[in-house]
Amino acid sequence: MWAYLSRIILRYRLPILITIGISTVLMGYFASKAEMTYTLAQLLPEDDPEYQNYAEFNRLFGEDGNLLVIGIETDEFFEKEVFSDWAIASDSIKAIPEVKNVLSITGIYDLERNDELQKFNVHPIMDSLPQSQAEMDSLRNKILSLKFYDELLITKTESNTYATVMLVTMDQESIDRKGRKELINHLVSYTDEFAAKHNISIHYSGLPYIRTINAEKLKGELGMFLWMSLGITALVLLLFFRSFKAIVFPLLVVAISVVWVMGTMVLLGYKITILTALIPPLIVIIGIPNCIFLTNNFHREYRGHGNKIKAIARVVQRIGNATFLTNFNTALGFVTFAFVRSDILKEFGILSSINVMQVFVLSITILPIAYSYIPSPKAKQIKHLDNKYMDGFVELLIRLVTNHRKWIYATTFIIAGVSIWGMTMIRTTGNFTDDIPDTDKLIVDLKFFENNFHGVMPFEITIDTKKKNGVMKLSTLRKIDELQKVLRDYPEFSKALSIAEVIKFAKQGFYNGDSAFYSLPTNEEVSFLLPYAQNMDLKGSSTSSFIDSTRQYTRISVQMADIGTVEMQRIRDDVRPRIDSIFNPEKYEVKLTGTSLVFLKGTDYLVDNLLMSLVAAIFLISGLMYFMFYSMRMLLVSVIPNVVPLLFTAGLMGFYGISLKSSTILVFNIAYGITVDSAIHYFSRYGLDLKTYNNQIKPAVIASMRDTNISIIYTSIILLLGFSIFLFSSFGGTIALGFLISITIFVGLFTNLLLLPTLLLSMDRAFTVKSYQEPLIAVYDEEEDIDLDSLTIRKEQSTNETDE
């Protein structure tokens, strides 16, 4: 097959290049249509009970993840000018069409009892801006007497200042589409102007804001990583090969591959996410090793006999199959993500696996064709094959493998044992913001809201009374109030909002605003108070926000700190029995839901599924390795050196407290598919050398080390440096991905250079020889010749050589 393919590539090189060129132009057109995603990733499948609870909540009460929060802290807030400017900023934001509602302390409402109509007249706390400080002081006293808003919109801090927030409810569609950056920038320009005028620090948070800032960072990093990966690979290629030609064509291959990545993304209907943004630089990093093996073997072949076309044909034949299998292995590592029930991971798995194979096709066609057109390599261009330092290092490895196998095994056992111990310390966790550095302004601002208002992440409790009008019964309201007192025991939760708080506010209004009456009505008061309260509308905190039209369902809303999955599970386990002790499960159905809970449950779900995909990846790749050799012992020889690096990395995570989460578990699938490639390239040459040395294992092992180790070292260094670019990310998950994969590749380099040949030498001779009687990796005799007469470029090749 590969002999036939080499002839096709060389015979039809111009049509192939034209086809690639036209395809690249088309892919470039589609790539120009690529868009960022602005929606929150759905981590749970739609049939998951947690997701269904959340969907039901949204149907009853609307979205809970569209709140942008703006906060300040100052001891001058109730100064006339400061208060007035905050009110002006609030009104300006409210006028933006995409803003559904703004709840600010300057725009709150008070209740005035209307006995004639048996209702409350709801009116704003102020009809116009205060004209004097005396008027402002009077307004201040009125605001602070309204307990409904205390700790919701304003709170007194330990330093005796006031912290206040502006709650901006955004139109959900506006924050899920392109242009949200401009919308957010327009919105915050009003409060930024306020902050600059009064020299007050301002803080922003809430899911719309966090998602927008992260999306813009992601967009910037996409370009940065792409250029860094190209730059690093170009530099390493130059250092290794000392030839401009050895840089240009590999970079051309990966540059075209990047265009195809983006084009494929659009054709599949995907958008740029935090994961798919990693694929273009990943393809650059993964594609370059193909080019190194092809170029290195081309130079080695050409030096052997001086015939360029023969060298190209032999390279395609001899390492084409091995290169295909290495890329297929890498693709398998990615494709297992496609079977995880998460859209964001499915897209990542499908897109990356397709493009890993695309870069193989491009490298196996473009490089041989390019080398057929350019002049034959000169002596200085293949001088890298005689690098005395690299040759000396390889000879050192050979001495270690042949003379110190016991030390290699002992070191491996120690590393594996310590690593397994470290693995027992790994913890699973996940936060909304755990990928953002602690020094980032997003985290600084989030801590402001957590310190003063206990957080901004939505957490909801829904209550089904199972009866129409059941919510408005005094017994139900008292149970809601009792549950709110339970929630106050948890410092992770903010003040609760519910229909019970609205009723308390109504009672205070009924008694002419006296804060002493901010409580639920007694049995005697309920008959004449409830008619006043039922149709009350607080312009943003209406009773319809807390109960459905049948008054059967209600909600308790709190905001919470970004505490992570472990603490969230602890709170859930602790609060559930306390809820059941208040609301009899036989009479009420109480559910915990909200964006926070769904996201954190989704993180746990994702980690569990990724662990399964890792197991699947190991079995799939190991299965492929088995069919390469038809031998369980040879399977162990190939798998063990590539599992040890995974154990080492997992142990490192345990010792250094790196949590197991969606971003870090990705490491193992990707790294395993990549590190196994070195074993495949080694075995590809080993099969040939075993035949050359008449099935003598030791000389075959040594010859294979001399032939492949330098290429393995080169490619591993490029992979290691390539993944290291992710250390410059502003996202913690991406940094962890780069660091952990780099560590895995580094350890895998030495296990494949030392442990793999050591295992081969330790195996039974007859069994090892039998393993190569009918291998999946094709073996070609060293003296096999290629029929150059069958190639249509024979005369061109002769002409080129004459010209030289």
mmCIF file of N, CA and C in Angstrom, residues 16-57:
data_model
loop_
_atom_site.group_PDB
_atom_site.id
_atom_site.type_symbol
_atom_site.label_atom_id
_atom_site.label_comp_id
_atom_site.label_asym_id
_atom_site.label_seq_id
_atom_site.Cartn_x
_atom_site.Cartn_y
_atom_site.Cartn_z
ATOM 1 N N ILE A 16 -1.948 17.120 -6.861
ATOM 2 C CA ILE A 16 -2.143 17.052 -5.407
ATOM 3 C C ILE A 16 -1.958 18.429 -4.782
ATOM 4 N N LEU A 17 -0.921 19.142 -5.191
ATOM 5 C CA LEU A 17 -0.678 20.484 -4.661
ATOM 6 C C LEU A 17 -1.814 21.435 -5.011
ATOM 7 N N ILE A 18 -2.313 21.339 -6.260
ATOM 8 C CA ILE A 18 -3.429 22.208 -6.668
ATOM 9 C C ILE A 18 -4.667 21.904 -5.829
ATOM 10 N N THR A 19 -4.926 20.608 -5.589
ATOM 11 C CA THR A 19 -6.081 20.216 -4.778
ATOM 12 C C THR A 19 -5.960 20.753 -3.357
ATOM 13 N N ILE A 20 -4.748 20.615 -2.768
ATOM 14 C CA ILE A 20 -4.525 21.138 -1.412
ATOM 15 C C ILE A 20 -4.693 22.647 -1.386
ATOM 16 N N GLY A 21 -4.179 23.313 -2.431
ATOM 17 C CA GLY A 21 -4.288 24.774 -2.493
ATOM 18 C C GLY A 21 -5.726 25.243 -2.562
ATOM 19 N N ILE A 22 -6.519 24.624 -3.439
ATOM 20 C CA ILE A 22 -7.930 24.997 -3.578
ATOM 21 C C ILE A 22 -8.679 24.715 -2.266
ATOM 22 N N SER A 23 -8.396 23.537 -1.667
ATOM 23 C CA SER A 23 -9.055 23.175 -0.401
ATOM 24 C C SER A 23 -8.708 24.177 0.700
ATOM 25 N N THR A 24 -7.447 24.633 0.715
ATOM 26 C CA THR A 24 -7.015 25.589 1.740
ATOM 27 C C THR A 24 -7.702 26.935 1.556
ATOM 28 N N VAL A 25 -7.866 27.364 0.305
ATOM 29 C CA VAL A 25 -8.583 28.622 0.053
ATOM 30 C C VAL A 25 -10.023 28.517 0.543
ATOM 31 N N LEU A 26 -10.677 27.392 0.243
ATOM 32 C CA LEU A 26 -12.063 27.196 0.696
ATOM 33 C C LEU A 26 -12.130 27.147 2.221
ATOM 34 N N MET A 27 -11.195 26.402 2.818
ATOM 35 C CA MET A 27 -11.168 26.323 4.279
ATOM 36 C C MET A 27 -10.896 27.696 4.892
ATOM 37 N N GLY A 28 -10.052 28.484 4.227
ATOM 38 C CA GLY A 28 -9.777 29.834 4.702
ATOM 39 C C GLY A 28 -11.017 30.699 4.686
ATOM 40 N N TYR A 29 -11.837 30.504 3.653
ATOM 41 C CA TYR A 29 -13.093 31.259 3.575
ATOM 42 C C TYR A 29 -14.004 30.893 4.746
ATOM 43 N N PHE A 30 -14.133 29.587 4.987
ATOM 44 C CA PHE A 30 -14.979 29.170 6.102
ATOM 45 C C PHE A 30 -14.376 29.611 7.443
ATOM 46 N N ALA A 31 -13.033 29.563 7.540
ATOM 47 C CA ALA A 31 -12.364 29.965 8.782
ATOM 48 C C ALA A 31 -12.659 31.411 9.133
ATOM 49 N N SER A 32 -12.840 32.250 8.116
ATOM 50 C CA SER A 32 -13.131 33.665 8.377
ATOM 51 C C SER A 32 -14.493 33.852 9.030
ATOM 52 N N LYS A 33 -15.315 32.816 9.007
ATOM 53 C CA LYS A 33 -16.657 32.883 9.608
ATOM 54 C C LYS A 33 -16.680 32.351 11.047
ATOM 55 N N ALA A 34 -15.524 31.943 11.566
ATOM 56 C CA ALA A 34 -15.480 31.381 12.926
ATOM 57 C C ALA A 34 -15.896 32.431 13.955
ATOM 58 N N GLU A 35 -16.657 31.996 14.952
ATOM 59 C CA GLU A 35 -17.152 32.902 15.985
ATOM 60 C C GLU A 35 -16.872 32.342 17.370
ATOM 61 N N MET A 36 -16.773 33.266 18.318
ATOM 62 C CA MET A 36 -16.639 32.878 19.718
ATOM 63 C C MET A 36 -18.001 32.433 20.254
ATOM 64 N N THR A 37 -17.976 31.545 21.226
ATOM 65 C CA THR A 37 -19.217 31.208 21.911
ATOM 66 C C THR A 37 -19.362 32.090 23.143
ATOM 67 N N TYR A 38 -20.579 32.548 23.408
ATOM 68 C CA TYR A 38 -20.812 33.435 24.553
ATOM 69 C C TYR A 38 -21.813 32.832 25.530
ATOM 70 N N THR A 39 -22.164 31.572 25.290
ATOM 71 C CA THR A 39 -23.110 30.917 26.183
ATOM 72 C C THR A 39 -22.358 30.080 27.206
ATOM 73 N N LEU A 40 -22.977 29.876 28.364
ATOM 74 C CA LEU A 40 -22.383 29.052 29.404
ATOM 75 C C LEU A 40 -22.464 27.593 28.974
ATOM 76 N N ALA A 41 -21.340 26.894 29.033
ATOM 77 C CA ALA A 41 -21.293 25.515 28.564
ATOM 78 C C ALA A 41 -22.265 24.642 29.355
ATOM 79 N N GLN A 42 -23.022 23.823 28.613
ATOM 80 C CA GLN A 42 -23.944 22.894 29.258
ATOM 81 C C GLN A 42 -23.173 21.619 29.568
ATOM 82 N N LEU A 43 -22.924 21.375 30.835
ATOM 83 C CA LEU A 43 -22.114 20.240 31.245
ATOM 84 C C LEU A 43 -22.945 19.002 31.532
ATOM 85 N N LEU A 44 -24.204 19.188 31.908
ATOM 86 C CA LEU A 44 -25.064 18.055 32.223
ATOM 87 C C LEU A 44 -25.921 17.678 31.013
ATOM 88 N N PRO A 45 -26.167 16.393 30.805
ATOM 89 C CA PRO A 45 -27.091 15.993 29.731
ATOM 90 C C PRO A 45 -28.519 16.377 30.087
ATOM 91 N N GLU A 46 -29.344 16.500 29.082
ATOM 92 C CA GLU A 46 -30.705 16.995 29.308
ATOM 93 C C GLU A 46 -31.570 16.028 30.098
ATOM 94 N N ASP A 47 -31.208 14.749 30.124
ATOM 95 C CA ASP A 47 -32.012 13.794 30.888
ATOM 96 C C ASP A 47 -31.544 13.640 32.330
ATOM 97 N N ASP A 48 -30.531 14.429 32.716
ATOM 98 C CA ASP A 48 -30.064 14.378 34.105
ATOM 99 C C ASP A 48 -31.093 15.047 35.015
ATOM 100 N N PRO A 49 -31.444 14.437 36.152
ATOM 101 C CA PRO A 49 -32.458 15.028 37.053
ATOM 102 C C PRO A 49 -32.111 16.445 37.502
ATOM 103 N N GLU A 50 -30.817 16.703 37.738
ATOM 104 C CA GLU A 50 -30.399 18.039 38.170
ATOM 105 C C GLU A 50 -30.684 19.069 37.080
ATOM 106 N N TYR A 51 -30.401 18.682 35.851
ATOM 107 C CA TYR A 51 -30.647 19.590 34.727
ATOM 108 C C TYR A 51 -32.144 19.807 34.540
ATOM 109 N N GLN A 52 -32.925 18.754 34.692
ATOM 110 C CA GLN A 52 -34.378 18.871 34.534
ATOM 111 C C GLN A 52 -34.979 19.770 35.615
ATOM 112 N N ASN A 53 -34.451 19.675 36.844
ATOM 113 C CA ASN A 53 -34.917 20.574 37.909
ATOM 114 C C ASN A 53 -34.647 22.026 37.546
ATOM 115 N N TYR A 54 -33.469 22.264 36.988
ATOM 116 C CA TYR A 54 -33.094 23.627 36.613
ATOM 117 C C TYR A 54 -33.958 24.133 35.456
ATOM 118 N N ALA A 55 -34.226 23.261 34.500
ATOM 119 C CA ALA A 55 -35.079 23.643 33.376
ATOM 120 C C ALA A 55 -36.485 23.987 33.855
ATOM 121 N N GLU A 56 -36.988 23.220 34.824
ATOM 122 C CA GLU A 56 -38.306 23.497 35.380
ATOM 123 C C GLU A 56 -38.305 24.826 36.126
ATOM 124 N N PHE A 57 -37.220 25.108 36.845
ATOM 125 C CA PHE A 57 -37.109 26.393 37.541
ATOM 126 C C PHE A 57 -37.150 27.545 36.541
#
